[in-house]
Amino acid sequence: MPGTVLQIECMNSNSIFELKARSHKVLSLRILKGDTTTILSRLRNHLGEPGGLFKDSLLVIDLSSLEAPHSTINFAALCGMLREYGLIPFGLHGGNPKHVQDAAEAGLQPVPAALASATQSVAPAQREPDPPVAATPSPEVPSGDSDSGNKTVAKTIHSGQRIVAAGDLTILASVNSGAEVIAGGSIHIYGALRGRALAGGTDNTEATIFCLDLEPELIAVAGEYLVNDEINPEVFGATASITLEGGELNITRLGAFTPAQG
Amino acid sequence: MAKVIAVTSGKGGVGKTTTSAAFAAGLAKRGFKTVVIDFDVGLRNLDLIMGCERRVVYDLLNVIHNEGSLNQALIKDKRLENLFILPASQTRDKDALNLEGVERVLNELRERFDYIVCDSPAGIEKGAIAAMYYADEAIIVTNPEVSSVRDSDRIVGMLGSKTYRAEKELEPVKEYLVLTRYDTRRVDTGEMLSAADVQEILAIPFLGVVPESQAVLEASNSGIPVTLDEESDAGSAYMDVVDRFLGEDRPHRFMQTVKKGFFSRLFRN
């Protein structure tokens, strides 16, 4: 399941292999109705440009909600298109015996419900991909902004704006109240942080937030967060770095800095 | 080349319509052919502030829906020959606006005027977006207090993304900050934000402050744009704003508390 990390290691002095579990986002394509041609063309619209947001994501095809349980699905064509977008379809959930057989021929294995159940729906691809809105501050961070996923923005981030980067995010100005900056890696703000900064995505505990003037609404690293109210007021206005230590946010005062006027 | 200037703020009641009227009248006074358009459909005020509420026959929405021509809707100001007003409808609401219609009207106006001032309604919904969408420049009217500043900040963000220029990746809308209802004594006591504080947050070019003034209410009651009363503090502040916008150098006034001497307190004004 996304977000959990299991460590199962089998190691002894004669180790010839290591068995480790890794967490990875699994997409679920739940087909409700329609013939394969319609599904393919709608999917093309939804996925946008090849090589974008969904590249290298594992995918399960979920037929458990199919309106007409005996409709024919051309798995070969479907999987071919998904692979064009860099998706890795590997499993089939639900479906009648014919579906299972056709899917097997296309390389799909039957998988249990747990792998197919979706927690968040994925919006259609846009030029600037928005992550799904999360109830708690641990949003999915899309991959594929650039090779490194790092982003630099040289403008003030205004209220209501949201900037997302898969890697490190550098803002060469302030982040205003009501704005959000979200990164899979670290966040560097060469100005005041008055809004929200969420670094480290869901599980990158090494990420750090740096800012020249700390007055945040909310700060988070790898899902652990503090709101303004919960922060020691002594650090407000200081140049600070925020890291995750022992599962808790640690704010280090680095000095004081007055942002230049104009 | 005609310029479309949106006067917007996000927050309501900060002085958009007062500023639209004053700014448009100021430009006309400086010799430019100017039209000011009310985009606040259903809650129109610009006609009152300009003193032409008794001459409205057709409005912006009539023109958009081809129920009247632009010539029929435009109202000539009685005091300044360069100034025209295009009022909003009072019987309809913002849903009657559409961007294609707005574009058509603005293109027709571009052929006749030097400056087109669009008085935006408050908020960030259809009316406000229609007023800012085709803007070349924008005046963001802000009061020196936290909620107004945050709402203006939101608008600045939207000017960078929800406008024609942003969507077509043309040169971005030029933004200017005008701080209205500025009260230096309250700034001194810390009740109000200073111009420097607001500039630091919004980070857009600063056109000037307009002091809190009795003249504004008097002007709106009489239906006279406050710049036509250049004797008043607000009137002259707005004329400074217009001149700075036009590229002139004007020292910033009304930003420091004037210490009244013994005699001026004796002869209170």
Coordinates of C-alpha atoms in Angstrom, one line a residue:
Chain A
M1 CA 0.0 0.0 0.0
P2 CA 1.3 3.5 -0.7
G3 CA 3.0 5.1 2.2
T4 CA 3.9 2.0 4.2
V5 CA 7.4 0.6 4.4
L6 CA 8.1 -3.0 5.3
Q7 CA 11.5 -4.4 5.9
I8 CA 11.7 -8.1 5.5
E9 CA 15.3 -9.2 5.3
C10 CA 16.6 -12.7 5.1
M11 CA 20.3 -12.4 5.7
N12 CA 22.8 -14.8 7.0
S13 CA 26.5 -15.4 6.2
N14 CA 25.5 -17.6 3.3
S15 CA 23.1 -15.1 1.8
I16 CA 22.6 -15.6 -1.9
F17 CA 19.7 -13.1 -2.1
E18 CA 18.0 -10.4 -0.1
L19 CA 14.2 -10.2 0.0
K20 CA 13.1 -6.7 0.7
A21 CA 9.7 -5.0 0.4
R22 CA 9.4 -1.5 -1.1
S23 CA 6.5 0.7 -1.1
H24 CA 5.3 2.1 -4.5
K25 CA 2.2 3.9 -5.7
V26 CA -0.2 1.6 -7.4
L27 CA -2.8 3.1 -9.8
S28 CA -6.1 1.5 -10.2
L29 CA -8.0 1.7 -13.5
R30 CA -11.6 0.9 -12.6
I31 CA -13.6 0.2 -15.7
L32 CA -17.2 0.9 -15.3
K33 CA -18.7 0.6 -18.8
G34 CA -18.1 1.0 -22.5
D35 CA -16.3 -0.8 -25.3
T36 CA -12.6 -0.9 -25.6
T37 CA -12.4 1.7 -28.3
T38 CA -14.3 4.3 -26.2
I39 CA -12.2 3.4 -23.2
L40 CA -9.0 3.9 -25.1
S41 CA -9.9 7.3 -26.5
R42 CA -11.2 8.6 -23.2
L43 CA -8.0 7.3 -21.5
R44 CA -5.9 9.1 -24.0
N45 CA -7.6 12.4 -23.0
H46 CA -7.2 11.7 -19.4
L47 CA -3.5 10.7 -19.5
G48 CA -2.4 13.7 -21.6
E49 CA 1.1 13.6 -23.1
P50 CA 3.0 10.3 -23.1
G51 CA 5.9 10.3 -20.6
G52 CA 4.2 12.7 -18.2
L53 CA 2.6 12.3 -14.8
F54 CA 2.0 8.6 -14.8
K55 CA 5.3 7.3 -16.1
D56 CA 6.7 4.2 -14.3
S57 CA 3.5 3.8 -12.2
L58 CA 2.3 0.3 -11.5
L59 CA -1.3 -0.3 -12.5
V60 CA -4.1 -2.7 -11.7
I61 CA -7.2 -3.0 -14.0
D62 CA -10.2 -3.3 -11.8
L63 CA -13.3 -4.9 -13.3
S64 CA -15.3 -5.4 -10.1
S65 CA -17.6 -2.5 -10.9
L66 CA -18.3 -3.3 -14.5
E67 CA -21.9 -2.4 -15.3
A68 CA -22.3 -5.2 -17.9
P69 CA -20.3 -8.0 -16.4
H70 CA -19.9 -9.9 -19.6
S71 CA -18.7 -7.1 -21.9
T72 CA -15.6 -7.9 -23.9
I73 CA -12.4 -6.1 -23.2
N74 CA -9.4 -6.1 -25.5
F75 CA -6.6 -6.4 -22.9
A76 CA -3.8 -6.5 -25.4
A77 CA -4.9 -3.1 -26.9
L78 CA -5.5 -1.7 -23.4
C79 CA -2.2 -2.8 -22.0
G80 CA -0.4 -1.6 -25.1
M81 CA -1.8 1.9 -24.7
L82 CA -1.0 2.0 -21.0
R83 CA 2.6 0.9 -21.6
E84 CA 2.8 3.7 -24.2
Y85 CA 2.3 6.1 -21.3
G86 CA 5.0 4.4 -19.3
L87 CA 2.5 2.7 -17.0
I88 CA 3.2 -0.8 -15.9
P89 CA -0.1 -2.8 -15.9
F90 CA 0.5 -6.0 -13.9
G91 CA -2.7 -7.1 -12.3
L92 CA -6.4 -7.7 -12.8
H93 CA -9.0 -7.5 -10.1
G94 CA -12.5 -8.9 -10.6
G95 CA -13.8 -9.9 -14.0
N96 CA -15.3 -13.2 -15.3
P97 CA -13.3 -16.2 -16.2
K98 CA -13.0 -15.1 -19.8
H99 CA -11.6 -11.7 -18.6
V100 CA -9.1 -13.5 -16.4
Q101 CA -7.9 -15.7 -19.3
D102 CA -7.6 -12.8 -21.8
A103 CA -5.9 -10.7 -19.2
A104 CA -3.4 -13.5 -18.5
E105 CA -2.5 -13.6 -22.2
A106 CA -1.8 -9.9 -22.0
G107 CA 0.5 -10.4 -19.0
L108 CA -1.9 -9.5 -16.2
Q109 CA -2.2 -11.5 -13.0
P110 CA -5.2 -11.8 -10.8
V111 CA -4.7 -9.6 -7.7
P112 CA -6.7 -9.2 -4.5
A113 CA -9.1 -6.3 -3.7
A114 CA -6.6 -4.6 -1.5
L115 CA -4.3 -3.8 -4.4
A116 CA -7.2 -2.5 -6.5
S117 CA -9.0 -0.3 -4.1
A118 CA -8.4 3.3 -4.8
T119 CA -7.9 5.9 -2.1
Q120 CA -7.7 9.0 -4.2
S121 CA -8.9 9.7 -7.7
V122 CA -6.4 11.1 -10.2
A123 CA -7.3 14.3 -12.0
P124 CA -6.8 14.5 -15.8
A125 CA -3.3 15.5 -16.8
Q126 CA -2.8 19.3 -17.2
R127 CA 0.2 21.3 -18.2
E128 CA 1.2 21.9 -14.6
P129 CA 0.0 18.7 -12.8
D130 CA -1.8 19.3 -9.5
P131 CA -1.5 16.6 -6.9
P132 CA -4.8 15.2 -5.5
V133 CA -6.1 17.3 -2.6
A134 CA -5.3 15.5 0.7
A135 CA -7.2 15.8 3.9
T136 CA -4.0 15.7 5.9
P137 CA -0.8 17.3 4.7
S138 CA 0.8 14.3 3.0
P139 CA -0.1 14.7 -0.7
E140 CA 1.0 12.5 -3.5
V141 CA 3.9 14.1 -5.3
P142 CA 3.9 13.5 -9.1
S143 CA 7.0 12.3 -10.8
G144 CA 8.5 13.5 -14.0
D145 CA 8.8 17.3 -13.8
S146 CA 12.3 17.0 -15.2
D147 CA 15.0 14.3 -14.9
S148 CA 15.9 15.4 -11.4
G149 CA 12.4 16.6 -10.5
N150 CA 14.0 19.8 -9.0
K151 CA 12.4 23.1 -9.6
T152 CA 13.4 26.7 -9.1
V153 CA 10.9 29.6 -9.0
A154 CA 12.1 33.1 -9.0
K155 CA 8.8 34.9 -8.1
T156 CA 6.8 35.5 -4.9
I157 CA 4.3 32.7 -4.4
H158 CA 1.0 34.5 -3.8
S159 CA -2.0 33.5 -1.7
G160 CA -3.9 30.6 -3.4
Q161 CA -1.0 29.5 -5.5
R162 CA 0.5 26.0 -5.1
I163 CA 3.9 25.0 -6.4
V164 CA 4.8 21.3 -6.5
A165 CA 8.1 19.6 -7.3
A166 CA 9.0 15.9 -7.2
G167 CA 12.6 16.7 -6.2
D168 CA 13.9 19.8 -4.4
L169 CA 12.1 23.1 -4.7
T170 CA 13.8 26.4 -4.5
I171 CA 11.9 29.7 -4.2
L172 CA 13.9 32.8 -4.8
A173 CA 11.4 35.0 -3.0
S174 CA 8.7 34.7 -0.3
V175 CA 5.9 32.3 0.1
N176 CA 2.8 34.3 1.1
S177 CA 0.1 33.4 3.5
G178 CA -2.4 31.1 1.9
A179 CA 0.1 29.7 -0.6
E180 CA 1.5 26.2 -0.6
V181 CA 4.9 24.8 -1.6
I182 CA 5.2 21.1 -1.8
A183 CA 8.2 18.9 -2.7
G184 CA 9.3 15.3 -2.7
G185 CA 12.7 16.6 -1.6
S186 CA 13.8 19.6 0.3
I187 CA 12.4 23.1 0.1
H188 CA 14.7 26.2 0.1
I189 CA 13.0 29.6 0.5
Y190 CA 15.1 32.7 0.0
G191 CA 12.5 34.9 1.6
A192 CA 9.8 34.7 4.2
L193 CA 7.7 31.5 4.7
R194 CA 4.3 32.8 5.6
G195 CA 2.3 30.0 4.0
R196 CA 2.6 26.2 4.0
A197 CA 5.7 24.2 3.2
L198 CA 5.5 20.4 2.9
A199 CA 8.8 18.7 2.2
G200 CA 9.7 15.1 1.8
G201 CA 6.5 14.0 0.2
T202 CA 5.1 11.1 2.1
D203 CA 8.3 9.2 3.1
N204 CA 11.5 11.2 2.5
T205 CA 12.5 11.7 6.1
E206 CA 15.8 13.3 5.0
A207 CA 14.2 16.3 3.5
T208 CA 14.8 19.8 5.0
I209 CA 12.9 23.1 4.8
F210 CA 15.1 26.2 4.8
C211 CA 13.8 29.8 4.9
L212 CA 15.1 33.2 5.7
D213 CA 12.2 34.3 7.8
L214 CA 10.0 31.7 9.5
E215 CA 6.4 32.7 10.0
P216 CA 4.6 29.7 8.6
E217 CA 1.0 28.6 8.6
L218 CA 2.1 25.0 8.5
I219 CA 5.3 23.1 8.1
A220 CA 5.7 19.4 7.3
V221 CA 8.4 16.8 6.6
A222 CA 7.4 13.4 5.3
G223 CA 3.9 13.8 6.6
E224 CA 4.8 15.0 10.1
Y225 CA 3.4 18.5 10.5
L226 CA 3.1 21.4 12.9
V227 CA 0.8 24.4 12.6
N228 CA 1.8 27.9 13.6
D229 CA 0.1 27.6 16.9
E230 CA 2.3 24.6 17.9
I231 CA 5.6 26.2 17.1
N232 CA 7.7 27.9 19.8
P233 CA 7.2 31.7 19.1
E234 CA 10.9 32.3 19.8
V235 CA 11.8 31.1 16.3
F236 CA 9.3 33.3 14.5
G237 CA 11.1 35.8 12.2
A238 CA 14.4 33.8 12.4
T239 CA 16.3 32.2 9.6
A240 CA 15.6 28.5 10.2
S241 CA 15.9 25.0 9.0
I242 CA 13.4 22.3 9.8
T243 CA 14.2 18.6 9.8
L244 CA 12.7 15.4 11.0
E245 CA 14.5 14.0 14.1
G246 CA 13.2 10.9 15.7
G247 CA 9.8 11.2 14.1
E248 CA 9.3 14.8 15.3
L249 CA 9.9 18.1 13.6
N250 CA 13.0 19.9 14.7
I251 CA 13.4 23.7 14.1
T252 CA 16.9 25.0 14.2
R253 CA 17.5 28.8 14.4
L254 CA 20.3 29.7 12.0
G255 CA 20.3 33.4 12.6
A256 CA 18.3 36.5 11.6
F257 CA 17.7 38.1 8.3
T258 CA 15.8 41.1 7.1
P259 CA 14.5 40.6 3.5
A260 CA 15.5 43.5 1.3
Q261 CA 12.9 46.2 0.5
G262 CA 11.9 46.5 -3.2
Chain B
M1 CA -2.2 51.5 -28.7
A2 CA -5.2 51.4 -26.3
K3 CA -4.6 50.0 -22.9
V4 CA -7.1 48.1 -20.8
I5 CA -6.6 48.7 -17.1
A6 CA -8.4 46.5 -14.5
V7 CA -9.0 48.0 -11.1
T8 CA -9.4 45.1 -8.8
S9 CA -8.8 44.1 -5.2
G10 CA -10.4 40.8 -4.1
K11 CA -11.7 42.4 -0.9
G12 CA -14.9 44.4 -1.0
G13 CA -15.3 48.0 0.1
V14 CA -11.6 49.0 -0.2
G15 CA -12.1 51.7 -2.9
K16 CA -12.2 50.1 -6.3
T17 CA -15.1 52.1 -7.7
T18 CA -13.8 55.3 -6.1
T19 CA -10.4 54.6 -7.6
S20 CA -11.8 53.6 -11.0
A21 CA -13.8 56.9 -11.1
A22 CA -10.9 59.0 -9.8
F23 CA -8.3 57.4 -12.0
A24 CA -10.4 57.5 -15.2
A25 CA -11.3 61.2 -14.5
G26 CA -7.6 61.9 -13.8
L27 CA -6.5 60.4 -17.2
A28 CA -9.2 62.4 -19.0
K29 CA -8.0 65.5 -17.2
R30 CA -4.5 64.8 -18.5
G31 CA -6.0 64.8 -22.1
F32 CA -6.5 61.1 -22.8
K33 CA -9.7 59.6 -24.2
T34 CA -10.9 57.4 -21.4
V35 CA -13.8 55.1 -20.8
V36 CA -14.6 53.5 -17.5
I37 CA -16.7 50.3 -17.4
D38 CA -18.7 48.9 -14.5
F39 CA -18.3 45.1 -14.3
D40 CA -20.3 44.8 -11.1
V41 CA -23.4 43.4 -12.7
G42 CA -26.5 43.6 -10.5
L43 CA -24.7 45.7 -7.9
R44 CA -23.7 48.7 -10.0
N45 CA -22.2 51.7 -8.2
L46 CA -20.0 53.3 -10.8
D47 CA -22.9 55.3 -12.3
L48 CA -23.7 56.8 -8.9
I49 CA -20.1 57.7 -8.2
M50 CA -19.8 59.3 -11.7
G51 CA -23.1 61.1 -11.3
C52 CA -24.7 59.7 -14.4
E53 CA -27.3 57.4 -12.8
R54 CA -30.2 59.4 -14.3
R55 CA -28.9 59.0 -17.8
V56 CA -28.6 55.2 -18.1
V57 CA -30.5 53.7 -21.0
Y58 CA -28.4 50.8 -22.2
D59 CA -25.6 49.0 -20.4
L60 CA -22.6 46.7 -20.8
L61 CA -24.8 43.6 -20.9
N62 CA -27.2 45.0 -23.5
V63 CA -24.1 45.5 -25.7
I64 CA -22.8 42.0 -25.0
H65 CA -26.1 40.5 -25.9
N66 CA -26.6 42.7 -28.9
E67 CA -29.6 44.4 -27.5
G68 CA -28.1 47.8 -28.0
S69 CA -25.0 49.3 -29.7
L70 CA -22.0 50.6 -27.9
N71 CA -22.9 54.2 -29.0
Q72 CA -26.2 53.9 -27.3
A73 CA -24.8 52.6 -24.1
L74 CA -21.8 54.9 -23.7
I75 CA -22.6 57.9 -21.5
K76 CA -20.6 61.1 -22.0
D77 CA -19.4 62.8 -18.8
K78 CA -20.8 66.3 -18.5
R79 CA -17.6 67.8 -17.0
L80 CA -14.7 66.2 -18.9
E81 CA -15.0 65.9 -22.7
N82 CA -12.6 63.0 -22.9
L83 CA -14.4 60.8 -20.4
F84 CA -17.1 58.2 -21.1
I85 CA -18.9 55.7 -18.8
L86 CA -20.3 52.3 -19.7
P87 CA -22.6 51.2 -16.9
A88 CA -23.5 47.7 -15.7
S89 CA -26.9 46.2 -15.7
Q90 CA -28.8 46.3 -12.4
T91 CA -31.5 43.8 -13.3
R92 CA -29.3 40.9 -14.3
D93 CA -26.4 39.2 -12.5
K94 CA -22.9 38.0 -13.3
D95 CA -24.0 34.8 -15.0
A96 CA -25.1 37.0 -17.9
L97 CA -21.5 37.9 -18.6
N98 CA -19.4 36.0 -21.1
L99 CA -15.8 36.4 -22.1
E100 CA -16.4 36.4 -25.8
G101 CA -18.8 39.3 -25.4
V102 CA -16.4 41.2 -23.2
E103 CA -13.7 40.7 -25.7
R104 CA -15.9 42.0 -28.5
V105 CA -16.8 45.1 -26.5
L106 CA -13.2 45.8 -25.5
N107 CA -12.0 45.5 -29.1
E108 CA -14.5 48.0 -30.3
L109 CA -13.6 50.3 -27.4
R110 CA -9.8 50.0 -28.2
E111 CA -10.5 51.7 -31.5
R112 CA -11.9 54.8 -29.9
F113 CA -10.1 55.3 -26.6
D114 CA -6.6 55.6 -25.2
Y115 CA -7.5 54.0 -21.8
I116 CA -10.2 51.6 -20.9
V117 CA -10.6 51.3 -17.1
C118 CA -12.5 48.2 -15.9
D119 CA -14.0 48.6 -12.5
S120 CA -14.1 45.1 -11.1
P121 CA -16.5 43.7 -8.5
A122 CA -15.2 42.2 -5.3
G123 CA -14.4 38.5 -5.2
I124 CA -12.7 36.1 -7.5
E125 CA -15.7 34.7 -9.4
K126 CA -17.0 35.4 -12.8
G127 CA -17.5 39.1 -12.6
A128 CA -14.0 39.8 -11.3
I129 CA -12.4 37.4 -13.8
A130 CA -14.3 39.0 -16.6
A131 CA -13.0 42.4 -15.5
M132 CA -9.4 41.3 -15.4
Y133 CA -9.2 38.7 -18.2
Y134 CA -8.3 41.0 -21.0
A135 CA -6.3 43.5 -18.9
D136 CA -3.0 44.8 -20.1
E137 CA -2.3 46.5 -16.7
A138 CA -4.0 46.2 -13.3
I139 CA -4.3 48.5 -10.3
I140 CA -4.6 46.5 -7.1
V141 CA -6.5 48.6 -4.6
T142 CA -5.6 47.6 -1.0
N143 CA -6.4 48.9 2.5
P144 CA -3.4 48.7 4.9
E145 CA -4.9 45.9 6.9
V146 CA -4.4 42.1 6.9
S147 CA -7.5 40.8 5.3
S148 CA -7.3 43.3 2.4
V149 CA -3.7 42.5 1.9
R150 CA -4.3 38.7 1.8
D151 CA -7.2 39.1 -0.7
S152 CA -5.1 41.4 -2.9
D153 CA -2.3 38.8 -2.8
R154 CA -4.7 36.3 -4.1
I155 CA -5.7 38.6 -6.9
V156 CA -2.0 39.2 -7.8
G157 CA -1.7 35.4 -8.1
M158 CA -4.7 35.2 -10.3
L159 CA -3.5 38.0 -12.6
G160 CA -0.5 35.8 -13.2
S161 CA -2.6 32.8 -14.2
K162 CA -6.2 33.5 -15.0
T163 CA -5.8 36.2 -17.7
Y164 CA -5.6 36.1 -21.4
R165 CA -2.0 37.3 -21.2
A166 CA -1.1 34.5 -18.8
E167 CA -2.8 31.8 -20.7
K168 CA -1.3 32.8 -24.0
E169 CA 2.1 33.3 -22.4
L170 CA 2.3 36.9 -23.6
E171 CA 4.0 39.7 -21.6
P172 CA 2.4 39.5 -18.2
V173 CA -0.2 42.0 -16.9
K174 CA 1.6 45.0 -15.3
E175 CA 0.5 45.3 -11.7
Y176 CA 0.4 48.4 -9.6
L177 CA -0.4 48.8 -5.9
V178 CA -2.5 51.7 -4.7
L179 CA -3.0 51.8 -0.9
T180 CA -6.3 53.5 0.0
R181 CA -7.8 54.7 3.3
Y182 CA -4.2 55.2 4.6
D183 CA -4.2 56.7 8.1
T184 CA -0.7 57.6 9.2
R185 CA -1.6 57.9 12.9
R186 CA -3.0 54.3 12.9
V187 CA 0.1 53.1 11.1
D188 CA 2.2 54.8 13.8
T189 CA 0.4 53.1 16.6
G190 CA 0.7 49.8 14.7
E191 CA -3.0 49.3 14.2
M192 CA -2.6 49.5 10.4
L193 CA 0.1 48.1 8.2
S194 CA 2.6 50.5 6.8
A195 CA 3.1 51.0 3.0
A196 CA 6.5 49.2 3.4
D197 CA 4.9 46.2 5.1
V198 CA 2.3 45.9 2.3
Q199 CA 4.9 46.3 -0.4
E200 CA 7.0 43.6 1.2
I201 CA 4.1 41.1 1.0
L202 CA 2.7 41.9 -2.4
A203 CA 6.0 42.7 -4.1
I204 CA 4.4 44.7 -6.9
P205 CA 5.3 48.3 -8.1
F206 CA 3.9 50.9 -5.8
L207 CA 1.8 53.8 -7.3
G208 CA 1.1 55.6 -4.0
V209 CA -1.2 56.0 -1.0
V210 CA -4.5 57.8 -0.8
P211 CA -5.2 59.1 2.6
E212 CA -8.4 58.4 4.5
S213 CA -10.5 61.5 3.7
Q214 CA -13.9 63.1 4.2
A215 CA -13.7 64.2 0.6
V216 CA -14.4 60.6 -0.7
L217 CA -17.8 60.4 0.8
E218 CA -18.6 64.0 -0.2
A219 CA -17.6 63.2 -3.7
S220 CA -19.6 60.0 -4.0
N221 CA -22.7 61.7 -2.5
S222 CA -22.4 64.4 -5.1
G223 CA -21.6 62.0 -8.0
I224 CA -18.3 63.7 -8.7
P225 CA -15.1 61.7 -9.1
V226 CA -12.8 62.8 -6.3
T227 CA -10.0 63.9 -8.7
L228 CA -12.2 66.7 -9.8
D229 CA -11.6 68.2 -6.4
E230 CA -7.9 68.7 -6.6
E231 CA -7.9 70.8 -3.5
S232 CA -8.8 67.8 -1.3
D233 CA -6.1 65.5 0.0
A234 CA -7.7 62.4 -1.6
G235 CA -8.2 64.2 -4.9
S236 CA -4.6 65.4 -5.1
A237 CA -3.3 62.0 -4.0
Y238 CA -5.2 60.4 -6.8
M239 CA -3.8 62.9 -9.3
D240 CA -0.3 62.0 -8.1
V241 CA -1.2 58.3 -8.7
V242 CA -2.3 59.1 -12.2
D243 CA 0.8 61.1 -12.9
R244 CA 3.1 58.4 -11.6
F245 CA 1.2 55.9 -13.7
L246 CA 1.9 58.1 -16.7
G247 CA 5.6 58.0 -15.9
E248 CA 6.0 61.3 -14.1
D249 CA 8.0 61.7 -10.9
R250 CA 5.9 62.7 -8.0
P251 CA 7.3 62.7 -4.4
H252 CA 5.2 60.5 -2.1
R253 CA 2.9 62.5 0.1
F254 CA 0.4 61.6 2.9
M255 CA 2.7 58.9 4.2
Q256 CA 4.0 60.7 7.3
T257 CA 2.0 62.0 10.2
V258 CA 2.2 65.8 10.2
K259 CA 3.0 67.1 13.6
K260 CA 0.7 70.0 14.2
G261 CA 2.2 73.0 15.8
F262 CA 0.6 75.0 18.6
F263 CA -0.9 77.6 16.3
S264 CA -2.4 75.1 13.8
R265 CA -4.0 73.3 16.8
L266 CA -5.4 76.7 17.9
F267 CA -6.9 77.3 14.4
R268 CA -8.1 73.8 14.0
N269 CA -8.9 72.8 10.4

